[in-house]
PDB file of C-alpha atoms in Angstrom:
ATOM      1  CA  UNK A   1       0.206  -0.138   0.152  1.00  0.00           C
ATOM      2  CA  UNK A   2       0.913   3.334  -0.951  1.00  0.00           C
ATOM      3  CA  UNK A   3      -0.622   6.598   0.338  1.00  0.00           C
ATOM      4  CA  UNK A   4      -2.471   8.485  -2.460  1.00  0.00           C
ATOM      5  CA  UNK A   5      -0.411  10.906  -4.643  1.00  0.00           C
ATOM      6  CA  UNK A   6      -2.800  13.483  -6.505  1.00  0.00           C
ATOM      7  CA  UNK A   7      -2.213  16.065  -8.995  1.00  0.00           C
ATOM      8  CA  UNK A   8      -3.687  19.535  -7.671  1.00  0.00           C
ATOM      9  CA  UNK A   9      -3.739  21.370 -10.568  1.00  0.00           C
ATOM     10  CA  UNK A  10      -6.316  19.234 -12.535  1.00  0.00           C
ATOM     11  CA  UNK A  11      -9.014  20.459  -9.814  1.00  0.00           C
ATOM     12  CA  UNK A  12      -8.873  23.523 -12.670  1.00  0.00           C
ATOM     13  CA  UNK A  13      -9.514  21.369 -16.098  1.00  0.00           C
ATOM     14  CA  UNK A  14     -11.672  18.675 -17.267  1.00  0.00           C
ATOM     15  CA  UNK A  15     -10.709  16.198 -14.687  1.00  0.00           C
ATOM     16  CA  UNK A  16     -11.909  18.303 -11.608  1.00  0.00           C
ATOM     17  CA  UNK A  17     -14.790  15.790 -10.669  1.00  0.00           C
ATOM     18  CA  UNK A  18     -12.198  12.652 -10.772  1.00  0.00           C
ATOM     19  CA  UNK A  19      -9.529  15.022  -8.602  1.00  0.00           C
ATOM     20  CA  UNK A  20     -12.439  16.023  -6.276  1.00  0.00           C
ATOM     21  CA  UNK A  21     -13.162  12.105  -5.742  1.00  0.00           C
ATOM     22  CA  UNK A  22      -9.628  11.560  -5.134  1.00  0.00           C
ATOM     23  CA  UNK A  23      -9.198  13.844  -2.659  1.00  0.00           C
ATOM     24  CA  UNK A  24     -12.414  13.094  -0.871  1.00  0.00           C
ATOM     25  CA  UNK A  25     -10.878   9.087  -0.813  1.00  0.00           C
ATOM     26  CA  UNK A  26      -7.739  10.124   0.581  1.00  0.00           C
ATOM     27  CA  UNK A  27      -9.518  12.082   3.412  1.00  0.00           C
ATOM     28  CA  UNK A  28     -11.668   9.059   4.346  1.00  0.00           C
ATOM     29  CA  UNK A  29      -9.460   6.368   3.775  1.00  0.00           C
ATOM     30  CA  UNK A  30      -6.061   7.440   4.740  1.00  0.00           C
ATOM     31  CA  UNK A  31      -5.984  11.168   6.288  1.00  0.00           C
ATOM     32  CA  UNK A  32      -2.955  11.452   4.206  1.00  0.00           C
ATOM     33  CA  UNK A  33      -1.936  12.235   0.821  1.00  0.00           C
ATOM     34  CA  UNK A  34       0.689  13.733  -1.232  1.00  0.00           C
ATOM     35  CA  UNK A  35       0.059  16.787  -3.574  1.00  0.00           C
ATOM     36  CA  UNK A  36       2.026  17.051  -6.800  1.00  0.00           C
ATOM     37  CA  UNK A  37       1.662  20.237  -8.890  1.00  0.00           C
ATOM     38  CA  UNK A  38       0.358  21.980  -5.597  1.00  0.00           C
ATOM     39  CA  UNK A  39       0.732  25.510  -6.729  1.00  0.00           C
ATOM     40  CA  UNK A  40       4.114  26.672  -5.255  1.00  0.00           C
ATOM     41  CA  UNK A  41       6.764  27.308  -7.476  1.00  0.00           C
ATOM     42  CA  UNK A  42       9.503  24.940  -7.704  1.00  0.00           C
ATOM     43  CA  UNK A  43      12.218  28.077  -7.346  1.00  0.00           C
ATOM     44  CA  UNK A  44      10.600  28.940  -4.052  1.00  0.00           C
ATOM     45  CA  UNK A  45      10.655  25.103  -2.443  1.00  0.00           C
ATOM     46  CA  UNK A  46      14.454  24.664  -3.829  1.00  0.00           C
ATOM     47  CA  UNK A  47      15.467  27.876  -1.826  1.00  0.00           C
ATOM     48  CA  UNK A  48      12.855  26.706   1.182  1.00  0.00           C
ATOM     49  CA  UNK A  49      15.501  23.390   1.021  1.00  0.00           C
ATOM     50  CA  UNK A  50      18.590  25.518   1.030  1.00  0.00           C
ATOM     51  CA  UNK A  51      18.132  28.036   3.677  1.00  0.00           C
ATOM     52  CA  UNK A  52      16.743  25.229   5.943  1.00  0.00           C
ATOM     53  CA  UNK A  53      19.780  23.278   5.616  1.00  0.00           C
ATOM     54  CA  UNK A  54      22.190  25.903   5.912  1.00  0.00           C
ATOM     55  CA  UNK A  55      20.429  27.484   9.338  1.00  0.00           C
ATOM     56  CA  UNK A  56      20.779  23.745  10.598  1.00  0.00           C
ATOM     57  CA  UNK A  57      24.342  23.320  10.031  1.00  0.00           C
ATOM     58  CA  UNK A  58      25.472  27.097  11.020  1.00  0.00           C
ATOM     59  CA  UNK A  59      22.770  27.300  14.167  1.00  0.00           C
ATOM     60  CA  UNK A  60      21.530  23.972  15.479  1.00  0.00           C
ATOM     61  CA  UNK A  61      24.172  21.170  14.723  1.00  0.00           C
ATOM     62  CA  UNK A  62      26.372  21.839  17.356  1.00  0.00           C
ATOM     63  CA  UNK A  63      23.532  22.227  19.928  1.00  0.00           C
ATOM     64  CA  UNK A  64      22.043  19.005  19.133  1.00  0.00           C
ATOM     65  CA  UNK A  65      25.288  17.069  19.404  1.00  0.00           C
ATOM     66  CA  UNK A  66      25.006  18.428  22.893  1.00  0.00           C
ATOM     67  CA  UNK A  67      21.238  17.927  23.646  1.00  0.00           C
ATOM     68  CA  UNK A  68      19.487  15.881  25.829  1.00  0.00           C
ATOM     69  CA  UNK A  69      18.350  13.303  23.875  1.00  0.00           C
ATOM     70  CA  UNK A  70      21.792  12.743  22.467  1.00  0.00           C
ATOM     71  CA  UNK A  71      22.792  12.445  26.191  1.00  0.00           C
ATOM     72  CA  UNK A  72      20.356   9.970  27.107  1.00  0.00           C
ATOM     73  CA  UNK A  73      20.904   7.639  24.416  1.00  0.00           C
ATOM     74  CA  UNK A  74      24.910   7.980  25.066  1.00  0.00           C
ATOM     75  CA  UNK A  75      23.810   6.836  28.887  1.00  0.00           C
ATOM     76  CA  UNK A  76      20.882   4.501  27.967  1.00  0.00           C
ATOM     77  CA  UNK A  77      23.053   1.143  27.797  1.00  0.00           C
ATOM     78  CA  UNK A  78      20.853  -1.411  26.387  1.00  0.00           C
ATOM     79  CA  UNK A  79      17.373   0.432  27.249  1.00  0.00           C
ATOM     80  CA  UNK A  80      15.335   2.102  24.560  1.00  0.00           C
ATOM     81  CA  UNK A  81      14.515   5.462  24.988  1.00  0.00           C
ATOM     82  CA  UNK A  82      10.536   5.888  25.617  1.00  0.00           C
ATOM     83  CA  UNK A  83       9.817   9.341  26.125  1.00  0.00           C
ATOM     84  CA  UNK A  84      11.875  11.499  23.875  1.00  0.00           C
ATOM     85  CA  UNK A  85      12.484  12.201  19.991  1.00  0.00           C
ATOM     86  CA  UNK A  86      15.629  12.261  18.314  1.00  0.00           C
ATOM     87  CA  UNK A  87      14.515  15.750  16.508  1.00  0.00           C
ATOM     88  CA  UNK A  88      15.920  19.198  16.343  1.00  0.00           C
ATOM     89  CA  UNK A  89      12.883  21.495  16.236  1.00  0.00           C
ATOM     90  CA  UNK A  90      12.177  25.412  16.134  1.00  0.00           C
ATOM     91  CA  UNK A  91       8.338  26.816  15.799  1.00  0.00           C
ATOM     92  CA  UNK A  92       7.655  29.533  13.344  1.00  0.00           C
ATOM     93  CA  UNK A  93       4.655  31.681  13.876  1.00  0.00           C
ATOM     94  CA  UNK A  94       3.856  35.339  12.651  1.00  0.00           C
ATOM     95  CA  UNK A  95       4.263  36.294  16.447  1.00  0.00           C
ATOM     96  CA  UNK A  96       7.848  35.297  16.378  1.00  0.00           C
ATOM     97  CA  UNK A  97       9.097  36.802  13.465  1.00  0.00           C
ATOM     98  CA  UNK A  98      11.805  38.661  15.525  1.00  0.00           C
ATOM     99  CA  UNK A  99      13.316  35.561  16.979  1.00  0.00           C
ATOM    100  CA  UNK A 100      13.746  33.930  13.399  1.00  0.00           C
ATOM    101  CA  UNK A 101      17.068  33.387  12.017  1.00  0.00           C
ATOM    102  CA  UNK A 102      19.496  36.499  11.257  1.00  0.00           C
ATOM    103  CA  UNK A 103      22.178  34.498  10.724  1.00  0.00           C
ATOM    104  CA  UNK A 104      21.178  32.395   7.662  1.00  0.00           C
ATOM    105  CA  UNK A 105      21.410  34.466   4.800  1.00  0.00           C
ATOM    106  CA  UNK A 106      17.624  34.880   3.130  1.00  0.00           C
ATOM    107  CA  UNK A 107      16.347  32.630   5.672  1.00  0.00           C
ATOM    108  CA  UNK A 108      13.686  35.104   6.949  1.00  0.00           C
ATOM    109  CA  UNK A 109      12.763  36.257   3.670  1.00  0.00           C
ATOM    110  CA  UNK A 110      12.325  32.779   2.046  1.00  0.00           C
ATOM    111  CA  UNK A 111      10.176  31.415   4.813  1.00  0.00           C
ATOM    112  CA  UNK A 112       8.053  34.313   5.422  1.00  0.00           C
ATOM    113  CA  UNK A 113       6.993  33.678   1.592  1.00  0.00           C
ATOM    114  CA  UNK A 114       6.819  30.238   1.866  1.00  0.00           C
ATOM    115  CA  UNK A 115       4.401  30.303   4.722  1.00  0.00           C
ATOM    116  CA  UNK A 116       2.308  32.767   2.923  1.00  0.00           C
ATOM    117  CA  UNK A 117       1.877  30.251   0.054  1.00  0.00           C
ATOM    118  CA  UNK A 118       1.408  27.489   2.344  1.00  0.00           C
ATOM    119  CA  UNK A 119      -1.670  29.328   4.023  1.00  0.00           C
ATOM    120  CA  UNK A 120      -3.175  30.067   0.540  1.00  0.00           C
ATOM    121  CA  UNK A 121      -2.748  26.237  -0.393  1.00  0.00           C
ATOM    122  CA  UNK A 122      -4.472  25.278   2.898  1.00  0.00           C
ATOM    123  CA  UNK A 123      -7.534  27.661   2.405  1.00  0.00           C
ATOM    124  CA  UNK A 124      -7.555  26.184  -1.190  1.00  0.00           C
ATOM    125  CA  UNK A 125      -7.602  22.476   0.365  1.00  0.00           C
ATOM    126  CA  UNK A 126     -10.339  23.696   3.004  1.00  0.00           C
ATOM    127  CA  UNK A 127     -12.871  25.008   0.031  1.00  0.00           C
ATOM    128  CA  UNK A 128     -12.129  21.341  -1.346  1.00  0.00           C
ATOM    129  CA  UNK A 129     -13.150  19.794   1.739  1.00  0.00           C
ATOM    130  CA  UNK A 130     -16.242  21.939   2.376  1.00  0.00           C
ATOM    131  CA  UNK A 131     -17.388  20.890  -1.398  1.00  0.00           C
ATOM    132  CA  UNK A 132     -16.829  17.245  -0.898  1.00  0.00           C
ATOM    133  CA  UNK A 133     -18.385  17.232   2.553  1.00  0.00           C
ATOM    134  CA  UNK A 134     -21.558  18.980   1.406  1.00  0.00           C
ATOM    135  CA  UNK A 135     -20.564  22.224   3.447  1.00  0.00           C
ATOM    136  CA  UNK A 136     -21.084  25.702   2.148  1.00  0.00           C
ATOM    137  CA  UNK A 137     -17.916  27.555   0.679  1.00  0.00           C
ATOM    138  CA  UNK A 138     -15.770  28.480   3.365  1.00  0.00           C
ATOM    139  CA  UNK A 139     -17.486  26.813   6.248  1.00  0.00           C
ATOM    140  CA  UNK A 140     -14.079  25.379   7.517  1.00  0.00           C
ATOM    141  CA  UNK A 141     -12.125  28.678   7.329  1.00  0.00           C
ATOM    142  CA  UNK A 142     -15.190  30.495   9.049  1.00  0.00           C
ATOM    143  CA  UNK A 143     -15.391  28.021  12.044  1.00  0.00           C
ATOM    144  CA  UNK A 144     -11.602  28.286  12.052  1.00  0.00           C
ATOM    145  CA  UNK A 145     -11.643  32.146  12.509  1.00  0.00           C
ATOM    146  CA  UNK A 146     -14.481  31.728  15.300  1.00  0.00           C
ATOM    147  CA  UNK A 147     -17.452  34.171  16.319  1.00  0.00           C
ATOM    148  CA  UNK A 148     -17.792  37.290  14.085  1.00  0.00           C
ATOM    149  CA  UNK A 149     -14.815  35.945  11.693  1.00  0.00           C
ATOM    150  CA  UNK A 150     -12.190  37.858  13.226  1.00  0.00           C
ATOM    151  CA  UNK A 151      -9.582  36.112  11.067  1.00  0.00           C
ATOM    152  CA  UNK A 152      -7.543  34.889  13.999  1.00  0.00           C
ATOM    153  CA  UNK A 153      -6.986  31.318  12.547  1.00  0.00           C
ATOM    154  CA  UNK A 154      -3.033  31.075  12.601  1.00  0.00           C
ATOM    155  CA  UNK A 155      -0.594  29.209  10.825  1.00  0.00           C
ATOM    156  CA  UNK A 156       2.631  27.746  12.948  1.00  0.00           C
ATOM    157  CA  UNK A 157       5.758  26.076  11.365  1.00  0.00           C
ATOM    158  CA  UNK A 158       8.044  23.454  12.913  1.00  0.00           C
ATOM    159  CA  UNK A 159      10.980  23.125  10.890  1.00  0.00           C
ATOM    160  CA  UNK A 160      12.841  19.772  11.959  1.00  0.00           C
ATOM    161  CA  UNK A 161      15.574  17.885  11.197  1.00  0.00           C
ATOM    162  CA  UNK A 162      16.380  14.169  12.117  1.00  0.00           C
ATOM    163  CA  UNK A 163      19.989  13.811  12.366  1.00  0.00           C
ATOM    164  CA  UNK A 164      21.769  10.370  11.837  1.00  0.00           C
ATOM    165  CA  UNK A 165      21.318   8.270  14.895  1.00  0.00           C
ATOM    166  CA  UNK A 166      23.787   5.872  15.681  1.00  0.00           C
ATOM    167  CA  UNK A 167      21.300   3.654  17.353  1.00  0.00           C
ATOM    168  CA  UNK A 168      17.849   3.981  15.741  1.00  0.00           C
ATOM    169  CA  UNK A 169      16.483   1.005  16.980  1.00  0.00           C
ATOM    170  CA  UNK A 170      16.440   2.558  20.297  1.00  0.00           C
ATOM    171  CA  UNK A 171      15.100   6.020  19.985  1.00  0.00           C
ATOM    172  CA  UNK A 172      12.127   6.960  17.509  1.00  0.00           C
ATOM    173  CA  UNK A 173      12.646  10.305  15.400  1.00  0.00           C
ATOM    174  CA  UNK A 174       9.105  11.547  16.605  1.00  0.00           C
ATOM    175  CA  UNK A 175       6.751   9.214  18.819  1.00  0.00           C
ATOM    176  CA  UNK A 176       3.165   8.210  17.297  1.00  0.00           C
ATOM    177  CA  UNK A 177       0.487  10.631  17.687  1.00  0.00           C
ATOM    178  CA  UNK A 178      -2.470  12.596  15.855  1.00  0.00           C
ATOM    179  CA  UNK A 179      -2.139  16.307  14.837  1.00  0.00           C
ATOM    180  CA  UNK A 180      -4.128  18.392  17.136  1.00  0.00           C
ATOM    181  CA  UNK A 181      -5.259  21.266  14.544  1.00  0.00           C
ATOM    182  CA  UNK A 182      -7.013  21.739  11.401  1.00  0.00           C
ATOM    183  CA  UNK A 183      -4.821  20.926   7.941  1.00  0.00           C
ATOM    184  CA  UNK A 184      -1.463  20.266   8.213  1.00  0.00           C
ATOM    185  CA  UNK A 185       0.883  20.868   5.025  1.00  0.00           C
ATOM    186  CA  UNK A 186       4.194  19.155   5.089  1.00  0.00           C
ATOM    187  CA  UNK A 187       7.067  19.730   2.929  1.00  0.00           C
ATOM    188  CA  UNK A 188       9.437  16.657   3.584  1.00  0.00           C
ATOM    189  CA  UNK A 189      13.187  15.906   2.480  1.00  0.00           C
ATOM    190  CA  UNK A 190      13.543  14.301  -1.032  1.00  0.00           C
ATOM    191  CA  UNK A 191      15.689  11.510  -0.353  1.00  0.00           C
ATOM    192  CA  UNK A 192      15.836  10.529   3.611  1.00  0.00           C
ATOM    193  CA  UNK A 193      12.473   8.570   4.366  1.00  0.00           C
ATOM    194  CA  UNK A 194      11.181   8.069   8.117  1.00  0.00           C
ATOM    195  CA  UNK A 195       7.784   8.959   7.953  1.00  0.00           C
ATOM    196  CA  UNK A 196       5.301   6.697   8.277  1.00  0.00           C
ATOM    197  CA  UNK A 197       1.192   6.717   8.926  1.00  0.00           C
ATOM    198  CA  UNK A 198      -1.057   3.666  10.848  1.00  0.00           C
ATOM    199  CA  UNK A 199      -3.387   2.409   8.043  1.00  0.00           C
ATOM    200  CA  UNK A 200      -5.460  -0.877   8.983  1.00  0.00           C
ATOM    201  CA  UNK A 201      -3.279  -1.530  11.723  1.00  0.00           C
ATOM    202  CA  UNK A 202       0.004  -1.436   9.457  1.00  0.00           C
ATOM    203  CA  UNK A 203       2.849   1.206   9.330  1.00  0.00           C
ATOM    204  CA  UNK A 204       2.944   2.589   5.889  1.00  0.00           C
ATOM    205  CA  UNK A 205       5.820   4.746   4.599  1.00  0.00           C
ATOM    206  CA  UNK A 206       5.249   8.142   2.908  1.00  0.00           C
ATOM    207  CA  UNK A 207       7.919   8.057   0.343  1.00  0.00           C
ATOM    208  CA  UNK A 208       9.549  11.055  -0.431  1.00  0.00           C
ATOM    209  CA  UNK A 209       8.757  12.793  -3.910  1.00  0.00           C
ATOM    210  CA  UNK A 210      10.644  15.662  -4.835  1.00  0.00           C
ATOM    211  CA  UNK A 211       9.174  19.014  -4.277  1.00  0.00           C
ATOM    212  CA  UNK A 212       5.384  17.485  -3.210  1.00  0.00           C
ATOM    213  CA  UNK A 213       3.464  18.904  -0.108  1.00  0.00           C
ATOM    214  CA  UNK A 214       2.212  16.096   2.417  1.00  0.00           C
ATOM    215  CA  UNK A 215      -1.356  16.787   3.581  1.00  0.00           C
ATOM    216  CA  UNK A 216      -3.012  15.083   6.605  1.00  0.00           C
ATOM    217  CA  UNK A 217      -5.878  16.108   8.489  1.00  0.00           C
ATOM    218  CA  UNK A 218      -5.633  17.136  12.141  1.00  0.00           C
ATOM    219  CA  UNK A 219      -8.385  16.363  15.048  1.00  0.00           C
ATOM    220  CA  UNK A 220     -10.267  19.661  14.639  1.00  0.00           C
ATOM    221  CA  UNK A 221     -11.256  18.209  10.920  1.00  0.00           C
ATOM    222  CA  UNK A 222     -12.376  15.136  12.337  1.00  0.00           C
ATOM    223  CA  UNK A 223     -14.404  16.769  14.744  1.00  0.00           C
ATOM    224  CA  UNK A 224     -16.027  19.071  12.138  1.00  0.00           C
ATOM    225  CA  UNK A 225     -16.320  16.167   9.647  1.00  0.00           C
ATOM    226  CA  UNK A 226     -18.733  14.244  12.154  1.00  0.00           C
ATOM    227  CA  UNK A 227     -15.419  11.525  11.902  1.00  0.00           C
ATOM    228  CA  UNK A 228     -15.756  11.558   8.450  1.00  0.00           C
ATOM    229  CA  UNK A 229     -12.194  12.684   7.984  1.00  0.00           C
ATOM    230  CA  UNK A 230     -10.451  11.027  10.848  1.00  0.00           C
ATOM    231  CA  UNK A 231      -7.014  12.173  11.874  1.00  0.00           C
ATOM    232  CA  UNK A 232      -4.259   9.686  11.108  1.00  0.00           C
ATOM    233  CA  UNK A 233      -1.674   7.962  13.623  1.00  0.00           C
ATOM    234  CA  UNK A 234       2.022   9.019  12.151  1.00  0.00           C
ATOM    235  CA  UNK A 235       5.298   8.616  13.481  1.00  0.00           C
ATOM    236  CA  UNK A 236       8.910   9.232  12.148  1.00  0.00           C
ATOM    237  CA  UNK A 237      11.581   6.727  12.303  1.00  0.00           C
ATOM    238  CA  UNK A 238      15.345   7.738  12.916  1.00  0.00           C
ATOM    239  CA  UNK A 239      17.742   6.404  10.701  1.00  0.00           C
ATOM    240  CA  UNK A 240      21.353   5.616  10.780  1.00  0.00           C
ATOM    241  CA  UNK A 241      22.070   7.543   7.741  1.00  0.00           C
ATOM    242  CA  UNK A 242      21.243  11.212   6.226  1.00  0.00           C
ATOM    243  CA  UNK A 243      19.753  14.317   7.838  1.00  0.00           C
ATOM    244  CA  UNK A 244      15.876  14.565   7.357  1.00  0.00           C
ATOM    245  CA  UNK A 245      14.483  17.627   6.682  1.00  0.00           C
ATOM    246  CA  UNK A 246      10.638  18.184   7.490  1.00  0.00           C
ATOM    247  CA  UNK A 247       8.843  21.427   7.753  1.00  0.00           C
ATOM    248  CA  UNK A 248       5.055  21.200   8.873  1.00  0.00           C
ATOM    249  CA  UNK A 249       3.031  23.926   8.814  1.00  0.00           C
ATOM    250  CA  UNK A 250      -0.493  23.606  10.923  1.00  0.00           C
ATOM    251  CA  UNK A 251      -3.390  25.478   9.701  1.00  0.00           C
ATOM    252  CA  UNK A 252      -5.320  25.819  13.102  1.00  0.00           C
ATOM    253  CA  UNK A 253      -8.392  27.328  14.177  1.00  0.00           C
ATOM    254  CA  UNK A 254      -8.089  30.340  16.704  1.00  0.00           C
ATOM    255  CA  UNK A 255      -7.691  29.543  20.123  1.00  0.00           C
ATOM    256  CA  UNK A 256     -11.383  31.338  20.656  1.00  0.00           C
ATOM    257  CA  UNK A 257     -12.788  29.405  18.233  1.00  0.00           C
ATOM    258  CA  UNK A 258     -15.888  26.624  19.323  1.00  0.00           C
ATOM    259  CA  UNK A 259     -15.209  23.581  17.314  1.00  0.00           C
ATOM    260  CA  UNK A 260     -18.293  20.945  17.100  1.00  0.00           C
ATOM    261  CA  UNK A 261     -19.337  18.960  14.130  1.00  0.00           C
ATOM    262  CA  UNK A 262     -21.319  20.664  11.233  1.00  0.00           C
ATOM    263  CA  UNK A 263     -24.806  20.538  11.882  1.00  0.00           C
ATOM    264  CA  UNK A 264     -25.226  19.114   8.384  1.00  0.00           C
ATOM    265  CA  UNK A 265     -23.213  16.070   9.231  1.00  0.00           C
ATOM    266  CA  UNK A 266     -24.990  15.117  12.352  1.00  0.00           C
ATOM    267  CA  UNK A 267     -27.969  12.997  12.125  1.00  0.00           C
ATOM    268  CA  UNK A 268     -30.645  14.155  14.616  1.00  0.00           C
ATOM    269  CA  UNK A 269     -31.907  10.896  16.929  1.00  0.00           C
ATOM    270  CA  UNK A 270     -34.936  10.807  19.698  1.00  0.00           C
ATOM    271  CA  UNK A 271     -32.121  11.851  21.953  1.00  0.00           C
ATOM    272  CA  UNK A 272     -29.681  14.632  21.589  1.00  0.00           C
ATOM    273  CA  UNK A 273     -27.836  15.002  18.509  1.00  0.00           C
ATOM    274  CA  UNK A 274     -25.040  12.562  17.881  1.00  0.00           C
ATOM    275  CA  UNK A 275     -21.951  13.257  20.765  1.00  0.00           C
ATOM    276  CA  UNK A 276     -19.316  11.322  19.777  1.00  0.00           C
ATOM    277  CA  UNK A 277     -17.818  14.491  19.362  1.00  0.00           C
ATOM    278  CA  UNK A 278     -17.985  16.975  21.823  1.00  0.00           C
ATOM    279  CA  UNK A 279     -18.474  20.901  21.249  1.00  0.00           C
ATOM    280  CA  UNK A 280     -15.467  22.517  22.932  1.00  0.00           C
ATOM    281  CA  UNK A 281     -12.912  25.984  22.532  1.00  0.00           C
ATOM    282  CA  UNK A 282     -10.026  25.058  20.504  1.00  0.00           C
ATOM    283  CA  UNK A 283      -7.753  26.771  23.332  1.00  0.00           C
ATOM    284  CA  UNK A 284      -9.117  24.288  25.882  1.00  0.00           C
ATOM    285  CA  UNK A 285      -8.631  21.273  23.400  1.00  0.00           C
ATOM    286  CA  UNK A 286      -4.756  22.406  23.414  1.00  0.00           C
ATOM    287  CA  UNK A 287      -4.316  22.702  27.017  1.00  0.00           C
ATOM    288  CA  UNK A 288      -5.558  19.001  26.897  1.00  0.00           C
ATOM    289  CA  UNK A 289      -3.422  17.763  24.027  1.00  0.00           C
ATOM    290  CA  UNK A 290      -0.108  19.071  25.418  1.00  0.00           C
ATOM    291  CA  UNK A 291      -0.603  16.679  28.109  1.00  0.00           C
ATOM    292  CA  UNK A 292      -1.844  13.826  25.979  1.00  0.00           C
ATOM    293  CA  UNK A 293      -0.213  14.290  22.673  1.00  0.00           C
ATOM    294  CA  UNK A 294       1.222  10.845  22.541  1.00  0.00           C
ATOM    295  CA  UNK A 295      -1.781   9.147  23.820  1.00  0.00           C
ATOM    296  CA  UNK A 296      -5.045   7.762  22.164  1.00  0.00           C
ATOM    297  CA  UNK A 297      -7.192  10.925  21.103  1.00  0.00           C
ATOM    298  CA  UNK A 298     -10.460   9.421  21.886  1.00  0.00           C
ATOM    299  CA  UNK A 299      -9.937  10.367  25.740  1.00  0.00           C
ATOM    300  CA  UNK A 300      -8.745  13.580  24.550  1.00  0.00           C
ATOM    301  CA  UNK A 301     -12.360  14.388  23.354  1.00  0.00           C
ATOM    302  CA  UNK A 302     -13.881  13.071  26.423  1.00  0.00           C
ATOM    303  CA  UNK A 303     -11.976  15.157  28.708  1.00  0.00           C
ATOM    304  CA  UNK A 304     -12.337  18.364  26.708  1.00  0.00           C
ATOM    305  CA  UNK A 305     -16.086  17.930  27.040  1.00  0.00           C
ATOM    306  CA  UNK A 306     -15.730  18.046  31.011  1.00  0.00           C
ATOM    307  CA  UNK A 307     -13.940  21.327  30.452  1.00  0.00           C
TER     308      UNK A 307
END
C-alpha cells in the first residue's frame, strides 16, 4: 500500500470531478495524501531546502550534539528511550518573526514567502473539503476564525531535522501521534525517509517525492466532519544515515474558536444530537493535547467535554 498521490492542478480542468473524488477518498480512507503540482513554485521550494539546511548546519547542529536526547542515548546502555524524540525543532509563527534566524542569509525572507504560499494552499484544500462534505464554501475557514470571523485562525510551522542516529532501534525520531489542529502541510526531505502513517493496523512509509506537499488532517477536521475525515496516527523513525528535513505547517483554528461537528453532518436522533464528538473551545483542547499528545485521542475528546 502507498498513500495517494494527487495532481492538484487537475482541479482546474476537465478532470475536476475525478480529482475531487480522489481527495475525498484520501481524506476518508487515509487522512494523508501527497500533492504534486500544488501551486507552489519549484524555485521557492528549492530555496526553502537550501536555507533550512544552511540554518541547521550553522545554527543548530552543534547544539543538537550536546542535547538532552543525545546524552540520554549515550547513557542508555541497552535500554530503549521511551519519552523523547530524536529531532531538532524550532517553531515559526507570525508572532515570533523577530526571533527567526538573522545569521542564515535569506532565511527570514524565504520562510515568510513559503508560509504565505502554504496558507493559500491550506485554504484551497479546506474549500475542497467543504465541497466534498456538502458544506457551504468557506465553512471550515469560518469555523476556524471563530465568532464574528476575526481572522484569527493561525499558521504555525515546525522546522525539524532528524539527524543520523547511531542506534535507531533505541529511539524514535518522533513518537506516534495524531495532530491536534486543522490541516497540516508537510514539506519533507527529497531523499531521506522515515515518516510512516498507520493504516489498517500497518505502518506504511510516506515515501519522499521531490517537491510535493504532504497533506494530513488533524483532530479538528475529524470533529468538524463528524468523523468522516479522521486524523491519522503517524510517526517518524530515526535512521542511521542522512539528515532528514521536515517542515510541517499547521493551519489551526483561533484559540477562541468553538469547534463542533457541522450540523449538516449530524443525524438527529430521538435523544440529543450525536455526541461522539463534543463542542469545545480550541484553546481548551490544546491544553489537554499538550499533556496527552502521544496517547489515544478519544480520551482527549472526553476530557475536553468536561472542561
